[in-house]
mmCIF file of C-alpha atoms in Angstrom:
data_model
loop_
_atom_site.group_PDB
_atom_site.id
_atom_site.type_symbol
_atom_site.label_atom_id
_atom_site.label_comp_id
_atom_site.label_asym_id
_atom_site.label_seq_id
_atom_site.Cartn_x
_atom_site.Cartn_y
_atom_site.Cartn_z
ATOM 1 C CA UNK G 1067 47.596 -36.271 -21.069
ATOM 2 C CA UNK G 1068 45.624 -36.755 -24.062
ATOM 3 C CA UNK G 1069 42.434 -34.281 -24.665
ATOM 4 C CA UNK G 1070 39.244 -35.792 -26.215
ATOM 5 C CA UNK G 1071 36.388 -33.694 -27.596
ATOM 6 C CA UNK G 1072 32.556 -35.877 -27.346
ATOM 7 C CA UNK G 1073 30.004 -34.589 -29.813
ATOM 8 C CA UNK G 1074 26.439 -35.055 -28.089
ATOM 9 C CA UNK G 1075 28.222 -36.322 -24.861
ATOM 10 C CA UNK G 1076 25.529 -35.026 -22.693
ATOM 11 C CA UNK G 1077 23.467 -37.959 -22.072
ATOM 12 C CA UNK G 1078 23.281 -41.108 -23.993
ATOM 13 C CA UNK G 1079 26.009 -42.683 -26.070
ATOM 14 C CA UNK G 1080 28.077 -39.580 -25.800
ATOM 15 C CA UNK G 1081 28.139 -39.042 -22.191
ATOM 16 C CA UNK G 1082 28.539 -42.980 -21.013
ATOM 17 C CA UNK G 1083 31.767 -42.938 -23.910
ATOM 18 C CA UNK G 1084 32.815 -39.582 -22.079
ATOM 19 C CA UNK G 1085 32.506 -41.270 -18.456
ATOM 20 C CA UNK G 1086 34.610 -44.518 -19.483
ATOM 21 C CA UNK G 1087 37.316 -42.042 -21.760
ATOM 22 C CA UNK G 1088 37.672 -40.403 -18.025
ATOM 23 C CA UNK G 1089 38.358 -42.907 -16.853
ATOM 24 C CA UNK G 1090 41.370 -43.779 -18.912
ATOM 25 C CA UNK G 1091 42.873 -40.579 -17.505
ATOM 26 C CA UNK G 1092 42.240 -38.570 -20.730
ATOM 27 C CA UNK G 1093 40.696 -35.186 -20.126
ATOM 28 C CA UNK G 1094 37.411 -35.033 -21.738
ATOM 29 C CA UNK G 1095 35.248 -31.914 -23.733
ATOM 30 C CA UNK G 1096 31.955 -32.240 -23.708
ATOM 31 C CA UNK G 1097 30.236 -30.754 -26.500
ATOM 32 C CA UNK G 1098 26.110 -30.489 -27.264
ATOM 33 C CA UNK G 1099 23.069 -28.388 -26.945
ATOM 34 C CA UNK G 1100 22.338 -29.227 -23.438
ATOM 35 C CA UNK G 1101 23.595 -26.670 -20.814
ATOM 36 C CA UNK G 1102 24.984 -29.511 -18.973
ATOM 37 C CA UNK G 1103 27.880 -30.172 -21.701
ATOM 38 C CA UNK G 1104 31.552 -28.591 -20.995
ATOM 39 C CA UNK G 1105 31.107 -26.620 -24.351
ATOM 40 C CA UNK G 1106 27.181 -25.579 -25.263
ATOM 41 C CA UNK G 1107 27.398 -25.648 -28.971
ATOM 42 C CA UNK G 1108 25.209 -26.550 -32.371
ATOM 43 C CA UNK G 1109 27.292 -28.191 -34.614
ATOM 44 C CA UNK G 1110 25.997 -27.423 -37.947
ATOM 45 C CA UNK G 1111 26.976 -23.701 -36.788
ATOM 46 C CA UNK G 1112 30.375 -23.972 -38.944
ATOM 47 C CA UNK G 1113 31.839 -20.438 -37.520
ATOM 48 C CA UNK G 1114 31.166 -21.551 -33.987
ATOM 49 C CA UNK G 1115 33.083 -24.891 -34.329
ATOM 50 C CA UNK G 1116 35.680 -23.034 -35.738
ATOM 51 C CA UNK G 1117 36.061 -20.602 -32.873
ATOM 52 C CA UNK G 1118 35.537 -23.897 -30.584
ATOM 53 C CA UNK G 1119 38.274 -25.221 -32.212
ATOM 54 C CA UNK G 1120 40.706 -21.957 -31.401
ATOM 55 C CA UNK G 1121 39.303 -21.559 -27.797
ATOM 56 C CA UNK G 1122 40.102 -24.937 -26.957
ATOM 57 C CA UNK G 1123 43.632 -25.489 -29.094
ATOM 58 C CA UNK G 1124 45.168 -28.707 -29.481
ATOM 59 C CA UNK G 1125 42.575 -32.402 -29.849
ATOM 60 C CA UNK G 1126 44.176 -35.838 -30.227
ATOM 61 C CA UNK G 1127 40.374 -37.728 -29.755
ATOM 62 C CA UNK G 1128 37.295 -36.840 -31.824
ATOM 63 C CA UNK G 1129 34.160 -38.805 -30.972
ATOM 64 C CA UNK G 1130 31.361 -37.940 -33.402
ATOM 65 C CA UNK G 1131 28.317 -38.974 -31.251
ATOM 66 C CA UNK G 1132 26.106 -36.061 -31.614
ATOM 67 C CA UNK G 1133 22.913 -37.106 -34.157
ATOM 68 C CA UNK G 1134 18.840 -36.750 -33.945
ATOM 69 C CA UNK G 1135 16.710 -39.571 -35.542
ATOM 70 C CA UNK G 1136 14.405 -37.529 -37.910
ATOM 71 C CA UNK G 1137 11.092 -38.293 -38.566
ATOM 72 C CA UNK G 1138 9.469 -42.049 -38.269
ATOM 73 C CA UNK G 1139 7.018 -41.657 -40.986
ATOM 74 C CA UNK G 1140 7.414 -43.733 -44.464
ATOM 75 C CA UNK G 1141 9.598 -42.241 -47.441
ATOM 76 C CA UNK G 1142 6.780 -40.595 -49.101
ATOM 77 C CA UNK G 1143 5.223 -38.904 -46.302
ATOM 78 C CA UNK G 1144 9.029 -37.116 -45.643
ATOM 79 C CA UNK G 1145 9.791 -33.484 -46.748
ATOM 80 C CA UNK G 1146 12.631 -31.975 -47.936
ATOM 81 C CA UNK G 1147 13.023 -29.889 -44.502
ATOM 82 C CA UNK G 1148 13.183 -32.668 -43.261
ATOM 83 C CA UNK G 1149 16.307 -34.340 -44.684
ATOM 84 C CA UNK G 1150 17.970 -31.010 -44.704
ATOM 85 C CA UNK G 1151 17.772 -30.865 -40.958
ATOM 86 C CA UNK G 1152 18.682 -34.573 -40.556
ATOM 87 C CA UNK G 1153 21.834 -34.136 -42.996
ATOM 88 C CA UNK G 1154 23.166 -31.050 -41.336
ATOM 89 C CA UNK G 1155 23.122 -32.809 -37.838
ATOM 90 C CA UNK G 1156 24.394 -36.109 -38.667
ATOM 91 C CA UNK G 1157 26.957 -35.700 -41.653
ATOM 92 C CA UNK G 1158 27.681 -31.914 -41.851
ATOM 93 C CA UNK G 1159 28.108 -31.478 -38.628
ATOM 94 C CA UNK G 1160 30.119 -34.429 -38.392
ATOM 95 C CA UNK G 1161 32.341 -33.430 -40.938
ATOM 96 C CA UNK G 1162 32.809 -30.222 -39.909
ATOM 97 C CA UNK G 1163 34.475 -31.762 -36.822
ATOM 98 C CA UNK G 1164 36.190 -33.223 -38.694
ATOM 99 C CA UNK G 1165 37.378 -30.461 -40.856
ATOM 100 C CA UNK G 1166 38.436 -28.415 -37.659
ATOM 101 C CA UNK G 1167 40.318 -31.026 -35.746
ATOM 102 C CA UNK G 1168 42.354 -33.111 -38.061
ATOM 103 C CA UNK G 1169 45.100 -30.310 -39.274
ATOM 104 C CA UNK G 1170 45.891 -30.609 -35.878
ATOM 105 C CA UNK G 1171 46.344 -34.148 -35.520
ATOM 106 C CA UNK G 1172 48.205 -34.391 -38.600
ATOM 107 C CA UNK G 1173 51.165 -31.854 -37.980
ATOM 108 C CA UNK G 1174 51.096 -33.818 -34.585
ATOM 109 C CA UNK G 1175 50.793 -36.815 -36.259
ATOM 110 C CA UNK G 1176 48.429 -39.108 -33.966
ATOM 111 C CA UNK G 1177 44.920 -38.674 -33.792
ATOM 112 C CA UNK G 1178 41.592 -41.125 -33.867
ATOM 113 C CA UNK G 1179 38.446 -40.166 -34.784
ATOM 114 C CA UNK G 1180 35.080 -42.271 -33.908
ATOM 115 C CA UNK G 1181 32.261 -41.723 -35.985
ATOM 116 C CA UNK G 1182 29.007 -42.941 -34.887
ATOM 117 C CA UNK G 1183 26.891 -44.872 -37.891
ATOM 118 C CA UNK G 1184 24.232 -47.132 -37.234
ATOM 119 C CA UNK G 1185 23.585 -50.664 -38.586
ATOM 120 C CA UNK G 1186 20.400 -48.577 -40.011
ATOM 121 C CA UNK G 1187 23.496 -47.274 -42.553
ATOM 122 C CA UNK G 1188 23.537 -50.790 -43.256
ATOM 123 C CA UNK G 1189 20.510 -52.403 -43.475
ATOM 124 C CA UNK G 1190 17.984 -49.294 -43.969
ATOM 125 C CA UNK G 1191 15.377 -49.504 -41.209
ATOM 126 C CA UNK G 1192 11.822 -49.415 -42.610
ATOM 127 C CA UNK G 1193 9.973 -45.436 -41.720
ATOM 128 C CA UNK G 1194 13.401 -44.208 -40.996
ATOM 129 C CA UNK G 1195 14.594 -43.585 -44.446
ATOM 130 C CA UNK G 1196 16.195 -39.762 -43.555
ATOM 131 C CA UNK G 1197 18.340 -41.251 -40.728
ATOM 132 C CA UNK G 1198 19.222 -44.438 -42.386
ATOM 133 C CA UNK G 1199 20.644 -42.495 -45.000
ATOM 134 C CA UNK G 1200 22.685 -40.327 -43.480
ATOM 135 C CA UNK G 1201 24.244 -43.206 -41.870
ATOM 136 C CA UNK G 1202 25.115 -45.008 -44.735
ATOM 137 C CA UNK G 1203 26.711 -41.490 -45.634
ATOM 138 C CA UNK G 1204 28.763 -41.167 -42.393
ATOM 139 C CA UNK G 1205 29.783 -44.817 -43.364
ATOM 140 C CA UNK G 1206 31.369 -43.932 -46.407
ATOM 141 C CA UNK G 1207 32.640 -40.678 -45.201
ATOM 142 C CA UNK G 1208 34.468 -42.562 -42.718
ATOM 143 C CA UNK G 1209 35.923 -44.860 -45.385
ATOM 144 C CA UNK G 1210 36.757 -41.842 -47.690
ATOM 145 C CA UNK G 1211 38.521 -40.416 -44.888
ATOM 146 C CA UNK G 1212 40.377 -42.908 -43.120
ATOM 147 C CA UNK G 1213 42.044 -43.728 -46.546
ATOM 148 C CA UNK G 1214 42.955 -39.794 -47.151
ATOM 149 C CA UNK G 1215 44.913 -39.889 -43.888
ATOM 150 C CA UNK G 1216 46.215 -43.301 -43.619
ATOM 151 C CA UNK G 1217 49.679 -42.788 -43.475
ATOM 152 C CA UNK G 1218 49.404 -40.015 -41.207
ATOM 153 C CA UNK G 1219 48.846 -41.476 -37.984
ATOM 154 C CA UNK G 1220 45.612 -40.207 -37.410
ATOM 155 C CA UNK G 1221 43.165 -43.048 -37.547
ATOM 156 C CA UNK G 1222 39.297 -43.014 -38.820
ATOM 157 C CA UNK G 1223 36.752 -45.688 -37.648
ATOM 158 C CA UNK G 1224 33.473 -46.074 -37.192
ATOM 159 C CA UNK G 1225 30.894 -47.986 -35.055
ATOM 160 C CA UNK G 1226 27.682 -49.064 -36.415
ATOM 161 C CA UNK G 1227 25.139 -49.877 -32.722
ATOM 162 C CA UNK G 1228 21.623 -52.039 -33.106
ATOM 163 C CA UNK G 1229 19.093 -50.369 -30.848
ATOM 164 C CA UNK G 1230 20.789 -49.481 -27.311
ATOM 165 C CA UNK G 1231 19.331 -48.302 -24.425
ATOM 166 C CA UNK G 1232 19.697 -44.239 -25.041
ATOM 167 C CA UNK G 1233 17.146 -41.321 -24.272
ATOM 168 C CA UNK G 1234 17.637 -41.009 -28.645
ATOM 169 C CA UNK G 1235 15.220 -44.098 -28.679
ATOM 170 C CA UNK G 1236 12.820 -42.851 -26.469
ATOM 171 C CA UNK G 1237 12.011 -40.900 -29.088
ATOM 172 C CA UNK G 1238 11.060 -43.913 -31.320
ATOM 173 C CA UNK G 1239 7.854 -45.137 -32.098
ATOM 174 C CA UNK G 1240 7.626 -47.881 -30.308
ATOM 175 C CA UNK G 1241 6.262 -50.129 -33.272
ATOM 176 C CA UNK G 1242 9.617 -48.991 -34.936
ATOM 177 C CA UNK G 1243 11.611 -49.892 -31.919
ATOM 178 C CA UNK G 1244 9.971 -53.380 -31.466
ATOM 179 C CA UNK G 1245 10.887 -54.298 -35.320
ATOM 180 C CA UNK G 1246 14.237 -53.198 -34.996
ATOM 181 C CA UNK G 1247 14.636 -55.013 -31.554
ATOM 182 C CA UNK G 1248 12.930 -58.224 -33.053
ATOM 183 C CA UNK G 1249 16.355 -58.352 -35.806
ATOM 184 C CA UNK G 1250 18.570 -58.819 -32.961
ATOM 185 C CA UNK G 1251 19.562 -62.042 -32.553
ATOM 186 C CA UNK G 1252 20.708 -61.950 -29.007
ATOM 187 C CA UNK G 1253 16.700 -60.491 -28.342
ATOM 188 C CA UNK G 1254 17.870 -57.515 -26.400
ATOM 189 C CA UNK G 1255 18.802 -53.586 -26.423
ATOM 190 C CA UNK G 1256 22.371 -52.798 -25.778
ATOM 191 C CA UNK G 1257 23.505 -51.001 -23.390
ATOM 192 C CA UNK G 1258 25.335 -47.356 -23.763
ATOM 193 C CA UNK G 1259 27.973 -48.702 -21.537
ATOM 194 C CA UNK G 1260 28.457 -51.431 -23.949
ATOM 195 C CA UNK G 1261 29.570 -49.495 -26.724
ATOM 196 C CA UNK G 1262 31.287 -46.611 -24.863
ATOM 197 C CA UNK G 1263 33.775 -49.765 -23.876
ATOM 198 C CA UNK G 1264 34.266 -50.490 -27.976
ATOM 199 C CA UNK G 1265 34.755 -46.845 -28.520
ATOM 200 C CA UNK G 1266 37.629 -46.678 -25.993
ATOM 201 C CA UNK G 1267 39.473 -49.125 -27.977
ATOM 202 C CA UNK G 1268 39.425 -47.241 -30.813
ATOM 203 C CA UNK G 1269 40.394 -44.415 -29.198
ATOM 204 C CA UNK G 1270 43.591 -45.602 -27.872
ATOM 205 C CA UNK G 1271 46.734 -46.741 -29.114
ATOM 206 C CA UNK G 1272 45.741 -50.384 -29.203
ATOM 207 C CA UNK G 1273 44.232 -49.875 -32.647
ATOM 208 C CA UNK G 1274 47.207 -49.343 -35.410
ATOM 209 C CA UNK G 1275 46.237 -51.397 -38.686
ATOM 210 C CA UNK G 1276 42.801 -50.296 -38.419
ATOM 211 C CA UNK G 1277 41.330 -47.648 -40.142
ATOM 212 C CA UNK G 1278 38.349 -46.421 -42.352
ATOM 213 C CA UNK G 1279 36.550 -49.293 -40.931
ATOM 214 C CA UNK G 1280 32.845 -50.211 -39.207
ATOM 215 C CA UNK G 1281 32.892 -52.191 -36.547
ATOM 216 C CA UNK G 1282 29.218 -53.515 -35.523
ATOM 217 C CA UNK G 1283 27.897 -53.846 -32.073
ATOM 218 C CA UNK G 1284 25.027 -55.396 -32.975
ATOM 219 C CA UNK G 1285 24.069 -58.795 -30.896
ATOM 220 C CA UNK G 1286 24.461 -60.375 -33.911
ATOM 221 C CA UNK G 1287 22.466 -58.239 -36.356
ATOM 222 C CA UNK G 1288 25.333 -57.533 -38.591
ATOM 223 C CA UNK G 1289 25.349 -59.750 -41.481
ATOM 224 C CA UNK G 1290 28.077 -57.867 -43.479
#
């Protein structure tokens, strides 16, 4: 049986891709802030992933779903504290997943690893210029690293979601949210069951010739 480990999989994104990995038959490690999650743990805490990492031994699965949204103000009005915090959520802790869990798969030599972006990594959504960057940063993380480990086995991809239907976005401001909803073509949120389905496929063996790629679920947003 393979053995997953979901960043943020206690609600939202994370826990619908948890729910449809179960049901796939591979055994599933929840991992987030929330008491509810299999494994209670802040991952920008670097030691505590690592002992995560030893408690739990071998991973073939790594979905990085765990991320905040920072502030919704404009560029100027942002402080420094603020893209810190952002940063250490959405790209250091994302590579320190990484970091911990790919040895692993390599001396095994199969792995995939999911990174969540955002087509704000893309595009750059107006008064979200601390979370659009850091997804244009997981982007090219993902792109760095999926060529570092191509012939290895262990395969790095990375979805890029329009605005879905997640407690994240209740968070929004909901002028932000309309603008951002407006750009999609098909004139709706998706739905976290939706892209849990796309993140199953890259999880599996389907998926050979694909790596350090972004694939959009978008309604038709993507241009690129």
């Amino acid at each position: 049986m393979r053995r997953a480990i979901v960043t943020g999989g206690a609600s939202g994104l994370g826990a619908a891709t948890a729910a449809r990995l179960r049901s796939e038959g591979i055994e599933v490690i929840t991992v987030d802030l929330s008491d509810t999650a299999d494994e209670v743990l802040d991952i920008t805490d670097e030691s505590a992933i690592a002992a995560l990492a030893d408690r739990i031994g071998p991973v073939d699965i790594v979905i990085n779903s765990a991320g905040i949204v920072g502030p919704n103000v404009s560029l100027v009005e942002t402080d420094s504290d603020q893209w810190r915090r952002t940063f250490e959520v959405n790209v250091v802790g994302t590579v320190g997943m990484m970091r911990a869990f790919i040895p692993g798969m390599v001396e095994r030599g199969w792995g995939r690893i999911v990174n969540f972006a955002s087509m704000a990594g893309k595009d750059g959504n107006p008064n979200l210029s601390i979370y659009s960057a850091t997804k244009a940063a997981v982007i090219a993380l993902t792109k760095s690293a999926g060529k570092e480990l191509a012939t290895t086995g262990v395969i790095v991809n990375a979805i890029a979601p329009a605005v879905i239907a997640t407690p994240m976005n209740d968070s929004t401001a909901p002028d932000v949210l309309a603008h951002i909803t407006s750009l999609i073509p098909m004139k709706r949120v998706g739905e976290a069951s939706e892209v849990a389905e796309l993140v199953a496929w890259l999880a599996s063996d389907k998926v050979s010739f694909s790596t350090g790629a972004v694939y959009d679920i978008s309604g038709g947003r993507a241009t690129y």
